[in-house]
CSV table of C-alpha atoms in Angstrom, one decimal:
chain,number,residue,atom,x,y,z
A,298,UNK,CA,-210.2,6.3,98.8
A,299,UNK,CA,-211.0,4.4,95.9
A,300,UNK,CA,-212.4,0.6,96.4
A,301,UNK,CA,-210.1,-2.3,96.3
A,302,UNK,CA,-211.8,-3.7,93.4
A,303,UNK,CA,-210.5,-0.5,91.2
A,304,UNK,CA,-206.8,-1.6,91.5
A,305,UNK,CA,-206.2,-4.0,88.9
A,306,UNK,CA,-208.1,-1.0,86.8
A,307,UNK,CA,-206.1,1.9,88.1
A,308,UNK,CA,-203.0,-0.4,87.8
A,309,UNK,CA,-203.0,-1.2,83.6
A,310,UNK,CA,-204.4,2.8,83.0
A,311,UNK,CA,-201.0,3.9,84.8
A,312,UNK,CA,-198.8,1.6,83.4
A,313,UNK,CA,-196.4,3.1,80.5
A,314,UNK,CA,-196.6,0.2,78.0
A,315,UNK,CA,-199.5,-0.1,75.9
A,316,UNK,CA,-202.1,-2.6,77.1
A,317,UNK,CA,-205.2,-4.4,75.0
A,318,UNK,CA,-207.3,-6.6,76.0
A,319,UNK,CA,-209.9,-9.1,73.9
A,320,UNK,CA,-212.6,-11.8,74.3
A,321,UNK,CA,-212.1,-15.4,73.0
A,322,UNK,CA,-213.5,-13.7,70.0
A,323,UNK,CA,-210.8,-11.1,69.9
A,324,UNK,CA,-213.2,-8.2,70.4
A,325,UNK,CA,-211.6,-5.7,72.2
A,326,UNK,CA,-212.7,-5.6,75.9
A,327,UNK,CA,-210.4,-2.6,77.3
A,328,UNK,CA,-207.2,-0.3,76.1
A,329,UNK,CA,-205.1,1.7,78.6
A,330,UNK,CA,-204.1,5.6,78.5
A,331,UNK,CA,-200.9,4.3,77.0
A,332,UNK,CA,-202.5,2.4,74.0
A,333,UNK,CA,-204.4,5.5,73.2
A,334,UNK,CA,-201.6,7.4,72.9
A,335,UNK,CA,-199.7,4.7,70.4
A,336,UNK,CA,-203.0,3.6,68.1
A,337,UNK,CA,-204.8,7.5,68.3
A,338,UNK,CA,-207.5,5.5,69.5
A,339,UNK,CA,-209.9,6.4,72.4
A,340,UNK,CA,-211.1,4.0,74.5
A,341,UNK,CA,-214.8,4.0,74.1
A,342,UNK,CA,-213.9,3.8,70.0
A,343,UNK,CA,-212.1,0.6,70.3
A,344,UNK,CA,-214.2,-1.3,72.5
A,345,UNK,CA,-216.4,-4.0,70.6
A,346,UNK,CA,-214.1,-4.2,67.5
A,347,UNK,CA,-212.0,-6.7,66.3
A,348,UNK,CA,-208.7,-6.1,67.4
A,349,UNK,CA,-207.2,-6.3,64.3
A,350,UNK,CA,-208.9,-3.4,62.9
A,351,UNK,CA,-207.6,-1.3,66.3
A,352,UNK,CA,-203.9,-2.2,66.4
A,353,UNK,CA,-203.2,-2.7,62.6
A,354,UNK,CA,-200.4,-4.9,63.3
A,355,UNK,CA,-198.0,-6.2,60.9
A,356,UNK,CA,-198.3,-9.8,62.6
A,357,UNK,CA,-202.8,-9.7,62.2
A,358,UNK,CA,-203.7,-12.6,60.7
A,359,UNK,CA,-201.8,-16.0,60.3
A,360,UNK,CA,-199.4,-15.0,63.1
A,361,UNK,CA,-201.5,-13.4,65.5
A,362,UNK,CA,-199.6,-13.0,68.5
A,363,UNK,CA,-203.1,-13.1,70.9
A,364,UNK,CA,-204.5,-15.8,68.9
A,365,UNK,CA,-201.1,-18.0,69.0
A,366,UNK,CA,-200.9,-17.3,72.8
A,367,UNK,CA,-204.9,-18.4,73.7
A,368,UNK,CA,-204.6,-21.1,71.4
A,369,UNK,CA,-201.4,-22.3,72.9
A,370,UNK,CA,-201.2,-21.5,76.3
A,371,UNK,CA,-197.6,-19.8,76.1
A,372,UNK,CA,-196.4,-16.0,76.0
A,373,UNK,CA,-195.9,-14.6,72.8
A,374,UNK,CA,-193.2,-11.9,72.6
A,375,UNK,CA,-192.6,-10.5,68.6
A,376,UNK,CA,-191.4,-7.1,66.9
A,377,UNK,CA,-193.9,-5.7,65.0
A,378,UNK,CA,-194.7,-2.1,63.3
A,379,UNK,CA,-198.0,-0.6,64.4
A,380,UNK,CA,-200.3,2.1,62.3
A,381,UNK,CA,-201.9,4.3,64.5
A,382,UNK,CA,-205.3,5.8,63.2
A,383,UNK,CA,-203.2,9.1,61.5
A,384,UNK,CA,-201.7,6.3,59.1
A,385,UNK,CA,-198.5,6.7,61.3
A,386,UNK,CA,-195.9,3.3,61.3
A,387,UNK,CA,-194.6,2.6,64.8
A,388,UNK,CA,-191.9,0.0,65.6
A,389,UNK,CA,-193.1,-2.0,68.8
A,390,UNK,CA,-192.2,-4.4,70.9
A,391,UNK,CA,-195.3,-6.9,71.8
A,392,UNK,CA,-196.0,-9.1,74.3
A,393,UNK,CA,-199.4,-11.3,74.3
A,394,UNK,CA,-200.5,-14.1,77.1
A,395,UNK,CA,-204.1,-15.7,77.6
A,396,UNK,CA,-206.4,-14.5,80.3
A,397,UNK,CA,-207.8,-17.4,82.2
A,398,UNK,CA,-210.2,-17.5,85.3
A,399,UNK,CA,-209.1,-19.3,88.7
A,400,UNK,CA,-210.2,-22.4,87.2
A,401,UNK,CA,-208.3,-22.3,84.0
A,402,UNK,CA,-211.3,-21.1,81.7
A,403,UNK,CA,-210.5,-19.4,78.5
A,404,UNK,CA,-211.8,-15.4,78.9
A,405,UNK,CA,-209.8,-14.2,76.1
A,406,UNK,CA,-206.1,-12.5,76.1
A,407,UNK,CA,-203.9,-9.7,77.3
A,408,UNK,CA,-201.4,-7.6,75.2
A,409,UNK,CA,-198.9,-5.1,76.0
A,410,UNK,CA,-197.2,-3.2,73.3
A,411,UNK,CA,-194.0,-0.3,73.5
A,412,UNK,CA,-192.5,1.7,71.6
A,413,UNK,CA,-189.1,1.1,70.2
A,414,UNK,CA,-188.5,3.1,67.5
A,415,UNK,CA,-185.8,5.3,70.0
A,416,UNK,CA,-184.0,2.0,70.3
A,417,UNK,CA,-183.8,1.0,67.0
A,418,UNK,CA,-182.4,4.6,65.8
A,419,UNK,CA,-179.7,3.9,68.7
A,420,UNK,CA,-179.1,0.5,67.3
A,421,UNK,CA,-178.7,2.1,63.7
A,422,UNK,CA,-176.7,4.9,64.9
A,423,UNK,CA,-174.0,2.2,67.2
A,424,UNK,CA,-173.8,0.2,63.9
A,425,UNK,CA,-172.8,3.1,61.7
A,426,UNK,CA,-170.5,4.0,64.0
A,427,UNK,CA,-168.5,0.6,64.1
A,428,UNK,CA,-168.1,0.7,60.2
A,429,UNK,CA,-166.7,4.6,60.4
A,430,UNK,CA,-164.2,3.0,63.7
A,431,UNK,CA,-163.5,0.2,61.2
A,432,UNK,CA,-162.7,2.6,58.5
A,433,UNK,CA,-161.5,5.7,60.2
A,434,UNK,CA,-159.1,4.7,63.1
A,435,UNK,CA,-157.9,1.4,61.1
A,436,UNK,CA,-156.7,3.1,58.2
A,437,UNK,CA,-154.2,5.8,59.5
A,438,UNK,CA,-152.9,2.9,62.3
A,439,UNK,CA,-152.1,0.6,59.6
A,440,UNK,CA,-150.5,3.4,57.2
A,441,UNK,CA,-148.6,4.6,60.4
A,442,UNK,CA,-147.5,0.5,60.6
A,443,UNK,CA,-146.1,0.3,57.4
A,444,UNK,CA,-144.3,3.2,57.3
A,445,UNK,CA,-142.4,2.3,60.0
A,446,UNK,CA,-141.2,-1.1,58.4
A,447,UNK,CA,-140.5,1.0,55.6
A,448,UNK,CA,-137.6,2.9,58.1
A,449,UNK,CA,-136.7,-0.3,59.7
A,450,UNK,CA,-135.5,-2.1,56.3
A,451,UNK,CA,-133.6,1.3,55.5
A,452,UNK,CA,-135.8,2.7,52.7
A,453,UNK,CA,-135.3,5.7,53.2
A,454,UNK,CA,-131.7,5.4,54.5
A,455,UNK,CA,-129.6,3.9,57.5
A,456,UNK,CA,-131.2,4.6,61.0
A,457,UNK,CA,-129.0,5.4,64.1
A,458,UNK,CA,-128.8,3.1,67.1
A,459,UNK,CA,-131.2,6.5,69.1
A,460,UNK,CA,-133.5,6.7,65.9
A,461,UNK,CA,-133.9,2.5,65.5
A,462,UNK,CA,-134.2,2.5,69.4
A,463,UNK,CA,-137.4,5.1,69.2
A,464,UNK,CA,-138.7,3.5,65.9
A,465,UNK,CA,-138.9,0.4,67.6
A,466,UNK,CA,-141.0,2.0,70.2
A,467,UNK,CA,-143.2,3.3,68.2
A,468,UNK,CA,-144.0,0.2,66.1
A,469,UNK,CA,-144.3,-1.8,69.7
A,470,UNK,CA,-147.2,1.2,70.7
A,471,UNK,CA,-148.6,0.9,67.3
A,472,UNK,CA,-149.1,-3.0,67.5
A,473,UNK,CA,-150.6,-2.1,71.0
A,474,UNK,CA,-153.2,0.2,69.9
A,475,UNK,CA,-154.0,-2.1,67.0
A,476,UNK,CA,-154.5,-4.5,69.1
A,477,UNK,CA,-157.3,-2.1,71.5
A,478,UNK,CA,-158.7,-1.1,67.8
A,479,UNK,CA,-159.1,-4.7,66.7
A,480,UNK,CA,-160.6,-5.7,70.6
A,481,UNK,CA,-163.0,-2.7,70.6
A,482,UNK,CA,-164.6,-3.7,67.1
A,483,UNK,CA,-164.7,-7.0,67.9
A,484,UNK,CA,-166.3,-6.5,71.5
A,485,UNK,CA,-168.9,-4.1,69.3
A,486,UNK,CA,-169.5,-6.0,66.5
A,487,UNK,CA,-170.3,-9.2,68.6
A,488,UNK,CA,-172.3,-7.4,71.1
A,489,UNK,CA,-174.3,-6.1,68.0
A,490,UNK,CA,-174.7,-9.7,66.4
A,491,UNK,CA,-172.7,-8.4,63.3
A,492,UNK,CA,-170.7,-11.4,64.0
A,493,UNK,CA,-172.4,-14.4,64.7
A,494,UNK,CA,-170.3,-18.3,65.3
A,495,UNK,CA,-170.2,-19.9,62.0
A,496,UNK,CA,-170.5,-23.4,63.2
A,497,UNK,CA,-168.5,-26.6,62.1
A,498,UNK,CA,-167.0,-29.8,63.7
A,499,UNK,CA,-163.9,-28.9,65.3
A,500,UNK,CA,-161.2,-31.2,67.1
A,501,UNK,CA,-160.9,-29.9,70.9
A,502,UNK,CA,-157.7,-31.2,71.5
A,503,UNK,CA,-156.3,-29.7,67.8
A,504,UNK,CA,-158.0,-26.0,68.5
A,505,UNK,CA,-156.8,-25.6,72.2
A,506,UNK,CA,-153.2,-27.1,71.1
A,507,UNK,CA,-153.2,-24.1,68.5
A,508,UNK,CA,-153.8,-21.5,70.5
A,509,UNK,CA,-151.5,-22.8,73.6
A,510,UNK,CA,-148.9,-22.6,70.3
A,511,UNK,CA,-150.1,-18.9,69.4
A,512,UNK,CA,-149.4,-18.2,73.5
A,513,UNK,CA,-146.3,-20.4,74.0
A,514,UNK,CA,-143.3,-17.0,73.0
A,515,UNK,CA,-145.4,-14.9,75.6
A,516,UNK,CA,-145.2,-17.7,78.2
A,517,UNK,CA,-141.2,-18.5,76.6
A,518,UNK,CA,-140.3,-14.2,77.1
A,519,UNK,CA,-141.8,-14.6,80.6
A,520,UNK,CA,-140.2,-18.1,81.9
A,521,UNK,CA,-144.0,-19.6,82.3
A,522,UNK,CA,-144.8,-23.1,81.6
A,523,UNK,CA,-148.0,-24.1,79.5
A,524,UNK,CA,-149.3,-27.8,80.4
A,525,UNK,CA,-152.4,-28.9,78.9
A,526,UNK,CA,-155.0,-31.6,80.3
A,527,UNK,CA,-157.4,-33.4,78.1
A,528,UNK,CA,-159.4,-36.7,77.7
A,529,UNK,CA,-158.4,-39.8,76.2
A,530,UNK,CA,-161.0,-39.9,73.9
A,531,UNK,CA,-161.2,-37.8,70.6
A,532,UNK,CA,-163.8,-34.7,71.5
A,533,UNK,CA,-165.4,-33.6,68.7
A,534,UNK,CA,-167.5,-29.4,69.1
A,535,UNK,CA,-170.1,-27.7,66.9
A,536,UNK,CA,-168.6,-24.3,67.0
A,537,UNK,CA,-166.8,-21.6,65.3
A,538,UNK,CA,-163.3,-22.6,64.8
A,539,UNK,CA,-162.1,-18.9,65.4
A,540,UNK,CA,-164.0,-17.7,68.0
A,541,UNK,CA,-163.4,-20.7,70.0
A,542,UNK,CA,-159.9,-20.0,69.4
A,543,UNK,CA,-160.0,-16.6,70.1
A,544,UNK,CA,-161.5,-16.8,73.5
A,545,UNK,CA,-158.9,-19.8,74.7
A,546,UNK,CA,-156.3,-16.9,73.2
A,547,UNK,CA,-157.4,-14.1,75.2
A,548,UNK,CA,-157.6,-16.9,78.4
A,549,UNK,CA,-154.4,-18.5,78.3
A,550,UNK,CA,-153.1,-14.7,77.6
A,551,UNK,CA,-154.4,-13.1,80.6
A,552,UNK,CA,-153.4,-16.3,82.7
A,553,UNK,CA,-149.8,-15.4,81.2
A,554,UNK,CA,-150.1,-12.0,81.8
A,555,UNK,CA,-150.8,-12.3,85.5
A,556,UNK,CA,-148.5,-15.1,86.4
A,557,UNK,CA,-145.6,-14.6,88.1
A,558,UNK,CA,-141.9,-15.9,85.9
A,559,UNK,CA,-141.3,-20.0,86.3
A,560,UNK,CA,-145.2,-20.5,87.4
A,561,UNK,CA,-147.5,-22.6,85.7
A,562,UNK,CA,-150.8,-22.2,83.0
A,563,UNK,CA,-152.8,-25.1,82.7
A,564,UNK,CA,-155.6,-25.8,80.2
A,565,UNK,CA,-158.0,-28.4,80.8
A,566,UNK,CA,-160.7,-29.8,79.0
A,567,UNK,CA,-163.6,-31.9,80.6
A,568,UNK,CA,-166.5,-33.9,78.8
A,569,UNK,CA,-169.0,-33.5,80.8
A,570,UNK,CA,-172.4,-35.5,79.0
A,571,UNK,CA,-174.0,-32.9,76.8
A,572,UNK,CA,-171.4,-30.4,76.7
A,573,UNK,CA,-167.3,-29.7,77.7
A,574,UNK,CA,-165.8,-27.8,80.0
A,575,UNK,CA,-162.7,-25.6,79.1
A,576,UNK,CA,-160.7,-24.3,82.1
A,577,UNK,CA,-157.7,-21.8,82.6
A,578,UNK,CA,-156.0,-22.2,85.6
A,579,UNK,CA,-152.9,-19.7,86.8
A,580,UNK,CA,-150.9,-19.3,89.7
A,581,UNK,CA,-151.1,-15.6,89.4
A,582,UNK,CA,-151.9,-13.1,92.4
A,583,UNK,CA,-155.5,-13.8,92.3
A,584,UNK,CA,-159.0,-11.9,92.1
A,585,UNK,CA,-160.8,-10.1,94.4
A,586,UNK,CA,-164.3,-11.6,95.4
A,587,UNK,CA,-165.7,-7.8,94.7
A,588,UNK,CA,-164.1,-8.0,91.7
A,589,UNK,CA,-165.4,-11.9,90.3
A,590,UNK,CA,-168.8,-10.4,89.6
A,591,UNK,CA,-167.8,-7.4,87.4
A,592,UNK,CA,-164.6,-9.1,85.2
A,593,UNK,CA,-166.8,-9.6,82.1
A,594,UNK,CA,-167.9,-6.4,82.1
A,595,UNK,CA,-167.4,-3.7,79.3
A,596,UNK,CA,-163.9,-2.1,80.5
A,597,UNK,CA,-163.8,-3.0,83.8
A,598,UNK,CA,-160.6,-3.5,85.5
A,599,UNK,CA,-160.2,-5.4,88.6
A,600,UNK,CA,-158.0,-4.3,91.9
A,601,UNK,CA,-155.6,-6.6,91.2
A,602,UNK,CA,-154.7,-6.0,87.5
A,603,UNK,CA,-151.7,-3.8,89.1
A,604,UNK,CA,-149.1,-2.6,86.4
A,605,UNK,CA,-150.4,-5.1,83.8
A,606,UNK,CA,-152.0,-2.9,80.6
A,607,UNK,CA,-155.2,-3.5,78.8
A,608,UNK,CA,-159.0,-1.9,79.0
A,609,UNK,CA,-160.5,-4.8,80.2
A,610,UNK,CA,-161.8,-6.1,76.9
A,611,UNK,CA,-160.6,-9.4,76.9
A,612,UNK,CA,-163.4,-10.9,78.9
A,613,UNK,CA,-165.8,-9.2,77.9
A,614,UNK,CA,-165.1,-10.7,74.6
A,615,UNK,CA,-164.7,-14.0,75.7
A,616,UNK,CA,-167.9,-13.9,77.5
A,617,UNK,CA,-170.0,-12.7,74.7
A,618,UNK,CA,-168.2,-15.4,72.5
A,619,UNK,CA,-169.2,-18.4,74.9
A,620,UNK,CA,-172.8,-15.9,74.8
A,621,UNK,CA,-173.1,-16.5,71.3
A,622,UNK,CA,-172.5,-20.5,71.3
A,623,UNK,CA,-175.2,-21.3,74.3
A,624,UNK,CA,-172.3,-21.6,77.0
A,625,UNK,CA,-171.8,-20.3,80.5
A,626,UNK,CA,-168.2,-18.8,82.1
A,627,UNK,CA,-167.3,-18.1,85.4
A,628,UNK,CA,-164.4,-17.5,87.7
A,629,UNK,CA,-163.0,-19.1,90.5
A,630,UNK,CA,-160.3,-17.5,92.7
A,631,UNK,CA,-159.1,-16.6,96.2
A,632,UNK,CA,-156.7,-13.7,96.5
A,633,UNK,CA,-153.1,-14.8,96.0
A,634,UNK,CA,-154.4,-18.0,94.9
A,635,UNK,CA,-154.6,-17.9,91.2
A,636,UNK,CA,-157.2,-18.2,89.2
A,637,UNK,CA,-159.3,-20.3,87.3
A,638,UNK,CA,-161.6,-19.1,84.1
A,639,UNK,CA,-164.1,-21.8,83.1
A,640,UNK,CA,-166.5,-22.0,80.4
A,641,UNK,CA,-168.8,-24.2,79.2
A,642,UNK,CA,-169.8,-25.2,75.2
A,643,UNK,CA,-172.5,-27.5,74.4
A,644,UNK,CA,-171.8,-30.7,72.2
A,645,UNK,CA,-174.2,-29.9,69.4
A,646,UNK,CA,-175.5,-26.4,68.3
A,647,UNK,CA,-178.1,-24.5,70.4
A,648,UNK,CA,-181.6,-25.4,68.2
């Protein structure tokens, strides 16, 4: 049985990350199994030498990541490409922190470094495959659309009342998987950061009256009431104008969706010091508690979505909208109680 004293030892040779470590000098004091694998060096090689000369980093120099962190105290986390000793670049993922004694004494720093190359191919590879969706399931769904306004106009001749009654079916699916086209890129593309909020000063009270407007024939067709709540003062919001609108949309559209005919959809908004509070409130048949902690989740459907279609990518995009602008959501609900969606949106823009 080895001696206690040879865990911490035993403990950074096993681990599967890369791990350096250097003097207040940034000599190199010890390398792990793992870092010889990345940098092709062996340990008794790189110990003495400047770091610099062992890790080849793109960040040596000005923006050190071991000399920001023992200089500053703080853990430094960067991307940076490697080159190992066969003149090899390798995308990492590094992580530096200063090594102190118990009584806070400078002894030099700590770095651990991984591999992400796999990663980044993956990322390459999902955001190819968004522009060939955009391109190559788009397309024939729009042609497909405007043929069939073509036959509804007659331009290509009268329809009968069992032809017009199955074009119209069509064109209502086609709108429908438009619509899961449009959700899916969007839910991709924002979980990619190909869209990020473009920010302006927006009126809180004109945004959320416009999209209670774009819901108001849904809520008309199904005999609910939209009611909005706001303060008296003007509220002015750093935040994109469309995304904001798009997840009140998707909000008041799911509230709609679930709420039973002559019920009521409220929309409140809160100031609440350095940010508002947006909040959705239905009178539908409620959530599930096992459900609340999985609805903004990539297609997740809850118990109590019933008949009501969808993939469950409304949330998700809402959440990774309010993601985007520094803000929180959450549900509240109790099973044929309603529900309420809030989020939260900070006055100003994150720094």
């Amino acid at each position: 049985m080895p001696d206690i004293g040879d865990w911490p030892h035993f403990i950074i040779q096993s681990l599967p990350d890369g791990i350096i470590t250097v003097d207040g000098q940034l000599r190199v004091t010890d390398l792990n199994r793992a870092g010889e694998r990345l940098i092709g060096f062996a340990r008794g090689e790189a110990m003495g030498k400047y770091c610099g000369e062992v890790l080849r980093s793109s960040l040596c120099g000005q923006e050190c990541p071991l000399k920001t962190a023992m200089n500053s105290g703080e853990v430094v986390t960067r991307e940076a490409i490697l080159q190992n000793c066969q003149g090899q670049k390798i995308e990492v993922m590094l992580a530096a922190a200063a090594l102190r004694d118990d009584q806070g004494n400078l002894l030099g720093g700590v770095e651990s470094f991984r591999d992400i190359g796999l990663f980044k191919r993956m990322e390459n590879e999902r955001r190819q495959l968004v522009g060939m969706f955009a391109h190559d399931l788009k397309t024939p769904v729009v042609a497909a659309a405007g043929l069939l306004r073509r036959l509804t106009q007659g331009k290509v001749g009268e329809l009968g009342e069992a032809q017009a009654a199955y074009v119209e079916t069509i064109t209502r699916e086609i709108g429908r998987l438009e619509k899961l086209i449009n959700n899916f890129l969007d839910y991709v593309r924002l979980d990619l950061h190909l869209i990020t909020p473009l920010l302006s000063a927006i009126q809180v009270e004109e945004a959320c009256q416009e999209s209670v407007s774009q819901i108001q024939p849904l809520a008309d067709a199904k005999g609910v009431t939209l009611q909005t709540e706001f303060p008296p003062e003007p509220l002015v919001l750093q935040a994109d104008p469309l995304l904001l609108q798009r997840a009140l949309s998707n909000l008041l559209e799911n509230a709609v969706k679930y709420s039973p005919p002559g019920s009521l959809v409220s929309l409140e908004v809160r100031a609440l010091g350095a940010e508002f509070q947006f909040s959705v409130q239905d009178q539908g048949p409620g959530i599930a508690l096992q459900d609340q902690a999985h609805l903004f989740e990539l297609l997740y459907r809850g118990q109590t979505a019933g008949v009501e279609s969808g993939l469950g990518l409304g949330l998700a995009i809402v959440k990774r909208i309010i993601d985007a602008h520094g803000g929180r959501i959450w549900v509240d609900s109790q099973e044929g109680r309603g529900a309420t969606f809030s989020f939260t949106l900070p006055r100003l823009a994150p720094p």
